Short mmCIF file of C-alpha atoms in Angstrom, two decimals:
data_model
loop_
_atom_site.label_atom_id
_atom_site.label_comp_id
_atom_site.label_asym_id
_atom_site.label_seq_id
_atom_site.Cartn_x
_atom_site.Cartn_y
_atom_site.Cartn_z
CA MET A 1 76.31 125.23 100.60
CA THR A 2 78.95 127.72 102.67
CA SER A 3 82.20 128.45 102.53
CA SER A 4 84.54 129.66 105.27
CA PRO A 5 87.78 131.38 104.54
CA SER A 6 91.19 129.61 104.67
CA HIS A 7 93.32 130.11 107.34
CA THR A 8 96.47 128.87 105.16
CA PRO A 9 98.83 131.70 104.10
CA THR A 10 98.78 132.19 100.56
CA PRO A 11 102.04 134.21 99.60
CA GLY A 12 101.70 136.40 96.70
CA GLY A 13 97.86 134.52 96.08
CA ASP A 14 99.62 131.70 93.97
CA ALA A 15 98.75 128.73 96.55
CA ARG A 16 97.17 125.95 94.46
CA VAL A 17 93.56 125.23 95.74
CA ALA A 18 93.31 121.47 96.31
CA LEU A 19 89.56 120.08 96.80
CA VAL A 20 89.35 117.07 98.99
CA THR A 21 85.98 115.04 98.88
CA GLY A 22 85.79 112.44 101.52
CA ALA A 23 87.56 114.76 104.18
CA THR A 24 85.98 113.12 106.94
CA GLY A 25 87.14 109.75 106.27
CA TYR A 26 90.26 108.08 107.13
CA VAL A 27 92.61 108.53 103.99
CA GLY A 28 90.87 112.28 103.30
CA GLY A 29 91.53 112.97 106.99
CA LEU A 30 94.95 112.53 107.00
CA LEU A 31 95.56 113.80 103.86
CA VAL A 32 94.39 117.07 104.50
CA PRO A 33 97.21 118.39 107.06
CA ARG A 34 99.40 117.03 104.49
CA LEU A 35 98.68 119.37 101.76
CA LEU A 36 98.17 122.03 104.11
CA ASP A 37 102.15 121.75 105.37
CA ALA A 38 102.51 121.38 101.60
CA GLY A 39 101.74 124.64 101.16
CA TYR A 40 98.26 124.35 99.50
CA THR A 41 95.16 126.04 100.11
CA VAL A 42 92.38 123.28 100.85
CA ARG A 43 89.07 122.98 100.57
CA ALA A 44 86.87 120.15 101.93
CA LEU A 45 83.60 119.33 100.14
CA THR A 46 81.51 117.76 103.31
CA ARG A 47 77.59 117.06 104.13
CA SER A 48 78.17 118.48 107.53
CA ALA A 49 81.03 120.88 108.51
CA ASP A 50 80.53 119.61 112.07
CA LYS A 51 82.26 116.26 111.65
CA LEU A 52 85.52 117.89 109.99
CA PRO A 53 88.49 117.08 112.69
CA GLN A 54 89.04 119.72 114.83
CA GLU A 55 92.63 119.86 114.26
CA TRP A 56 92.68 121.40 110.97
CA ALA A 57 88.81 122.31 110.66
CA ASP A 58 89.98 125.78 110.78
CA ARG A 59 92.57 125.81 108.35
CA VAL A 60 90.52 124.85 105.41
CA GLU A 61 87.78 126.29 103.37
CA VAL A 62 84.45 124.15 103.88
CA ALA A 63 82.61 123.59 101.25
CA GLU A 64 79.19 122.51 102.57
CA GLY A 65 77.09 120.16 100.22
CA ASP A 66 76.45 116.67 98.96
CA ALA A 67 78.50 115.25 95.75
CA ASN A 68 75.11 113.93 94.58
CA GLU A 69 73.98 117.80 93.89
CA PRO A 70 75.60 119.06 90.87
CA ALA A 71 75.20 122.56 92.09
CA ASP A 72 77.00 121.59 95.10
CA LEU A 73 79.62 120.13 93.06
CA ALA A 74 80.20 122.97 90.75
CA ARG A 75 80.72 125.52 93.78
CA ALA A 76 83.25 122.96 95.40
CA LEU A 77 85.07 122.86 92.44
CA ALA A 78 85.26 126.77 91.41
CA GLY A 79 88.56 127.61 91.14
CA ALA A 80 90.35 124.39 92.22
CA ASP A 81 93.54 123.61 90.60
CA LEU A 82 93.21 119.78 91.94
CA ALA A 83 90.46 117.42 93.01
CA TYR A 84 91.14 114.44 95.46
CA TYR A 85 87.95 111.89 94.70
CA PHE A 86 87.68 109.51 98.03
CA ILE A 87 83.90 108.98 97.11
CA HIS A 88 82.98 105.50 96.79
CA SER A 89 80.45 103.07 98.74
CA MET A 90 81.66 100.54 101.30
CA ASP A 91 78.19 99.30 102.64
CA GLY A 92 76.93 97.55 99.56
CA SER A 93 73.70 98.36 100.15
CA GLY A 94 71.06 99.08 96.88
CA ASP A 95 72.73 99.18 93.71
CA PHE A 96 76.23 100.67 94.81
CA VAL A 97 78.01 100.09 91.48
CA GLU A 98 75.27 102.36 89.52
CA ARG A 99 75.44 104.84 92.62
CA ASP A 100 79.33 105.08 92.40
CA ARG A 101 79.03 105.00 88.71
CA ARG A 102 76.91 107.98 88.42
CA LEU A 103 79.11 110.00 91.45
CA ALA A 104 81.93 109.37 89.32
CA ARG A 105 80.61 110.35 85.86
CA GLU A 106 79.20 113.97 87.39
CA PHE A 107 82.21 114.36 89.18
CA GLY A 108 84.37 114.32 86.01
CA ARG A 109 81.93 116.44 83.98
CA ALA A 110 82.11 118.99 86.85
CA ALA A 111 85.55 119.04 87.16
CA ARG A 112 86.13 119.62 83.48
CA GLU A 113 83.55 122.21 83.52
CA ALA A 114 85.46 123.84 86.49
CA GLY A 115 89.00 123.62 84.50
CA VAL A 116 90.56 121.09 86.85
CA ALA A 117 94.04 120.56 85.89
CA ARG A 118 94.50 117.32 87.69
CA ILE A 119 92.10 114.37 89.52
CA VAL A 120 93.84 111.95 92.04
CA TYR A 121 92.03 108.97 93.00
CA LEU A 122 92.74 106.41 95.20
CA SER A 123 91.74 102.55 94.12
CA GLY A 124 92.15 99.26 94.84
CA LEU A 125 95.13 96.86 93.78
CA HIS A 126 93.75 94.09 91.54
CA PRO A 127 94.94 91.58 89.05
CA GLN A 128 93.66 91.02 85.63
CA GLY A 129 90.28 88.87 85.02
CA LYS A 130 86.89 88.53 87.08
CA LEU A 131 86.82 90.79 90.45
CA SER A 132 84.95 90.66 93.66
CA LYS A 133 81.70 93.68 92.67
CA HIS A 134 83.23 96.15 95.13
CA LEU A 135 86.84 95.99 93.47
CA ALA A 136 85.06 95.80 90.15
CA SER A 137 83.19 99.01 90.76
CA ARG A 138 86.29 100.92 92.20
CA VAL A 139 88.48 99.61 89.04
CA GLU A 140 85.47 101.11 86.68
CA VAL A 141 85.46 104.46 88.57
CA GLY A 142 88.89 105.04 87.99
CA GLU A 143 88.27 104.48 84.68
CA ILE A 144 85.30 106.83 84.55
CA LEU A 145 87.50 109.41 85.62
CA MET A 146 90.54 109.11 83.51
CA ALA A 147 88.04 109.22 80.57
CA CYS A 148 86.24 112.58 81.72
CA GLY A 149 88.79 114.98 79.93
CA VAL A 150 90.87 116.20 83.28
CA PRO A 151 94.12 114.46 83.99
CA THR A 152 93.87 111.86 86.21
CA ALA A 153 96.02 110.10 88.51
CA VAL A 154 94.54 106.30 89.70
CA LEU A 155 96.76 105.08 92.77
CA GLN A 156 95.69 101.31 93.06
CA ALA A 157 96.83 99.88 96.75
CA ALA A 158 96.13 96.58 98.95
CA THR A 159 95.48 96.58 102.05
CA VAL A 160 96.46 99.76 103.71
CA ILE A 161 98.38 99.71 107.27
CA GLY A 162 97.35 102.12 109.39
CA SER A 163 95.57 102.64 112.80
CA GLY A 164 92.11 103.52 111.58
CA SER A 165 92.15 101.87 107.81
CA ALA A 166 89.14 99.74 107.76
CA SER A 167 91.76 96.83 106.14
CA PHE A 168 93.98 97.20 109.08
CA GLU A 169 91.39 97.60 111.74
CA MET A 170 89.63 94.08 110.25
CA LEU A 171 93.11 92.33 110.41
CA ARG A 172 93.93 94.17 113.82
CA HIS A 173 90.74 92.37 115.33
CA LEU A 174 90.90 89.00 113.59
CA THR A 175 94.45 88.30 115.06
CA LYS A 176 93.52 90.03 118.64
CA ARG A 177 90.11 87.85 119.06
CA LEU A 178 90.78 84.37 117.24
CA PRO A 179 93.97 82.92 118.40
CA VAL A 180 92.62 79.56 116.45
CA MET A 181 90.61 80.22 113.57
CA VAL A 182 88.89 78.10 110.88
CA ALA A 183 89.89 80.48 107.73
CA PRO A 184 89.28 80.36 103.77
CA LYS A 185 92.18 78.59 101.34
CA TRP A 186 92.47 82.43 99.95
CA LEU A 187 93.92 83.60 103.12
CA LYS A 188 97.38 81.82 101.52
CA ASN A 189 96.65 84.28 98.49
CA ARG A 190 99.68 87.09 98.20
CA ILE A 191 98.96 90.69 98.82
CA GLN A 192 101.45 93.71 98.65
CA PRO A 193 100.40 96.08 102.00
CA VAL A 194 101.10 99.49 101.99
CA GLY A 195 101.95 101.55 105.21
CA ILE A 196 99.49 104.73 105.03
CA ASP A 197 102.38 107.48 105.29
CA ASP A 198 103.89 106.01 101.83
CA VAL A 199 99.81 106.49 100.69
CA LEU A 200 99.83 109.97 101.72
CA HIS A 201 103.47 110.65 100.19
CA TYR A 202 102.50 109.40 97.08
CA LEU A 203 98.62 111.27 96.59
CA VAL A 204 100.77 114.71 97.55
CA ALA A 205 103.30 114.00 94.99
CA ALA A 206 100.67 113.01 92.39
CA ALA A 207 99.19 116.13 92.09
CA ASP A 208 102.84 117.25 90.67
CA LEU A 209 102.51 114.85 87.38
CA PRO A 210 103.02 115.84 84.25
CA PRO A 211 99.72 117.33 82.64
CA GLU A 212 100.05 114.46 79.97
CA VAL A 213 99.99 111.64 82.57
CA ASN A 214 96.72 109.90 82.62
CA ARG A 215 96.82 106.66 84.13
CA THR A 216 96.64 104.10 87.02
CA PHE A 217 99.83 103.46 89.36
CA ASP A 218 100.25 100.39 91.71
CA ILE A 219 101.70 101.36 94.84
CA GLY A 220 102.44 99.04 97.53
CA GLY A 221 105.35 98.50 100.06
CA PRO A 222 108.59 96.33 99.67
CA ASP A 223 106.91 93.08 101.27
CA VAL A 224 104.95 90.72 99.62
CA LEU A 225 103.04 88.52 102.29
CA THR A 226 100.02 86.11 102.61
CA TYR A 227 97.22 87.40 104.62
CA LYS A 228 98.08 84.18 107.13
CA ALA A 229 101.35 85.84 107.59
CA MET A 230 100.34 89.41 108.01
CA MET A 231 98.07 88.44 110.81
CA GLN A 232 101.05 86.35 111.84
CA GLY A 233 103.51 89.23 111.98
CA PHE A 234 100.72 91.41 113.40
CA ALA A 235 100.45 89.04 116.50
CA GLU A 236 104.35 89.00 116.84
CA GLU A 237 104.95 92.76 116.59
CA THR A 238 102.32 93.02 119.31
CA GLY A 239 103.25 90.51 121.86
CA LEU A 240 100.40 87.95 121.28
CA ARG A 241 101.29 84.38 120.79
CA HIS A 242 101.42 82.25 117.49
CA ARG A 243 98.00 81.69 115.75
CA MET A 244 96.94 78.65 114.84
CA ILE A 245 95.40 79.18 111.10
CA VAL A 246 93.60 76.38 109.35
CA THR A 247 92.47 77.08 105.76
CA LEU A 248 88.99 75.09 104.21
CA PRO A 249 88.63 75.13 100.70
CA VAL A 250 85.11 76.67 101.51
CA LEU A 251 83.34 79.44 103.24
CA THR A 252 82.34 81.77 100.63
CA PRO A 253 83.11 85.72 100.46
CA TRP A 254 79.62 86.19 101.33
CA LEU A 255 79.51 84.43 104.38
CA ALA A 256 83.32 85.25 105.34
CA GLY A 257 82.17 88.60 105.73
CA HIS A 258 79.24 87.92 108.03
CA TRP A 259 81.79 85.93 109.87
CA VAL A 260 83.88 89.04 110.27
CA GLY A 261 81.40 91.13 111.23
CA LEU A 262 80.18 88.95 114.11
CA VAL A 263 83.52 88.16 115.61
CA THR A 264 85.04 91.70 115.04
CA PRO A 265 83.84 95.50 115.68
CA VAL A 266 83.96 95.87 111.89
CA ASP A 267 80.57 96.36 110.14
CA ALA A 268 79.22 93.46 108.33
CA GLY A 269 78.90 96.03 105.52
CA VAL A 270 81.92 97.15 105.33
CA ALA A 271 83.64 93.72 105.89
CA LYS A 272 82.00 91.80 103.01
CA PRO A 273 83.42 94.32 100.46
CA LEU A 274 87.06 94.30 102.10
CA VAL A 275 86.96 89.89 102.47
CA GLY A 276 85.36 89.98 98.75
CA SER A 277 88.84 91.70 97.85
CA LEU A 278 90.89 88.90 99.28
CA VAL A 279 89.87 86.32 97.33
CA HIS A 280 92.22 88.11 94.74
CA GLU A 281 96.00 87.75 94.72
CA VAL A 282 97.15 91.83 94.80
CA VAL A 283 100.82 92.41 94.20
CA CYS A 284 102.18 95.30 92.14
CA GLN A 285 102.83 94.91 88.52
CA GLU A 286 104.88 97.99 88.15
CA ASP A 287 106.57 100.92 90.54
CA ASP A 288 105.94 103.86 87.57
CA LEU A 289 105.02 106.21 90.30
CA LYS A 290 108.04 105.99 92.74
CA GLU A 291 110.14 106.76 89.54
CA LEU A 292 108.50 109.65 88.32
CA VAL A 293 107.88 111.28 91.99
CA GLY A 294 110.31 109.61 94.22
CA ALA A 295 110.04 107.37 97.15
CA PRO A 296 108.72 108.10 100.49
CA PRO A 297 111.02 109.65 102.65
CA GLY A 298 113.49 106.83 103.97
CA GLY A 299 112.38 104.66 101.51
CA PRO A 300 109.16 102.39 101.24
CA THR A 301 107.64 101.17 104.77
CA PRO A 302 108.30 97.65 105.46
CA TYR A 303 105.01 95.87 106.69
CA ARG A 304 106.23 95.45 110.17
CA ASP A 305 107.43 98.92 110.84
CA ALA A 306 103.68 100.00 109.13
CA VAL A 307 102.50 97.80 112.36
CA ARG A 308 104.53 99.00 115.03
CA SER A 309 103.87 102.59 113.64
CA ALA A 310 100.18 102.09 113.58
CA VAL A 311 99.86 100.23 116.78
CA GLY A 312 102.00 102.83 118.47
CA THR A 313 105.12 100.98 119.23
CA ARG A 314 107.32 102.59 116.86
#
């Protein structure tokens, strides 16, 4: 693992160090510049420094290594005040549940030994009861981190609306490519989508939660919609004609995931866990984080505003 010096000013040497895992991913890549703007010294853990976005790669400390390697984790976490955990398996290959469980346990142990003051993890919004395998694994990862001895804020979000978000790209491509479709009945389930700017606001703000706070938080936008209504809203905001969607009581999540993979550019390995999560109604049960850290500037972003921002028409 190698490191390059931070180019972020650290007046008096007091800037807090934030480690971002998954910095080449969608949320991690957008969070880094937000943290830099907030005055953090940012350290990015990545297996390949060449894959970091050029817009900010020379402004961060680069910790080149593998989260599977304890020595790499220890070096990446050394001196960090805060750690963002964006590591989870979306491909569904092999025993991803055990893989994610082990990674979370090792990360929590290493963060505790390094003296990290807080972990922030982005998980999935979910109801009580039996969950899809993918969503249940993400919930378990949050529980492991909260039990590791480092105060952890687990932010639970449903569909994230933003260009590049896997769940939004699936919505975009399904709506654009299929003016008429036969879909599973759970497209009528209620969902509370959240705009990416709101997610980033809460991720940055969660760093300043009091040290005694160690819990999950539901985060969502102001609208509760069915997935079918989200598709119709996307169509209207992008100038497409009304979509004809017929729902059927059959079509399992596994088959639906393959179907999505066939009709959209979204890889089937990613589509299957995303579709599996749609069998649940995902609506916020509390709004405590907004009360603790404040709402996003201008207030929570309505669904259609988030869509317009994502497609560049706002």
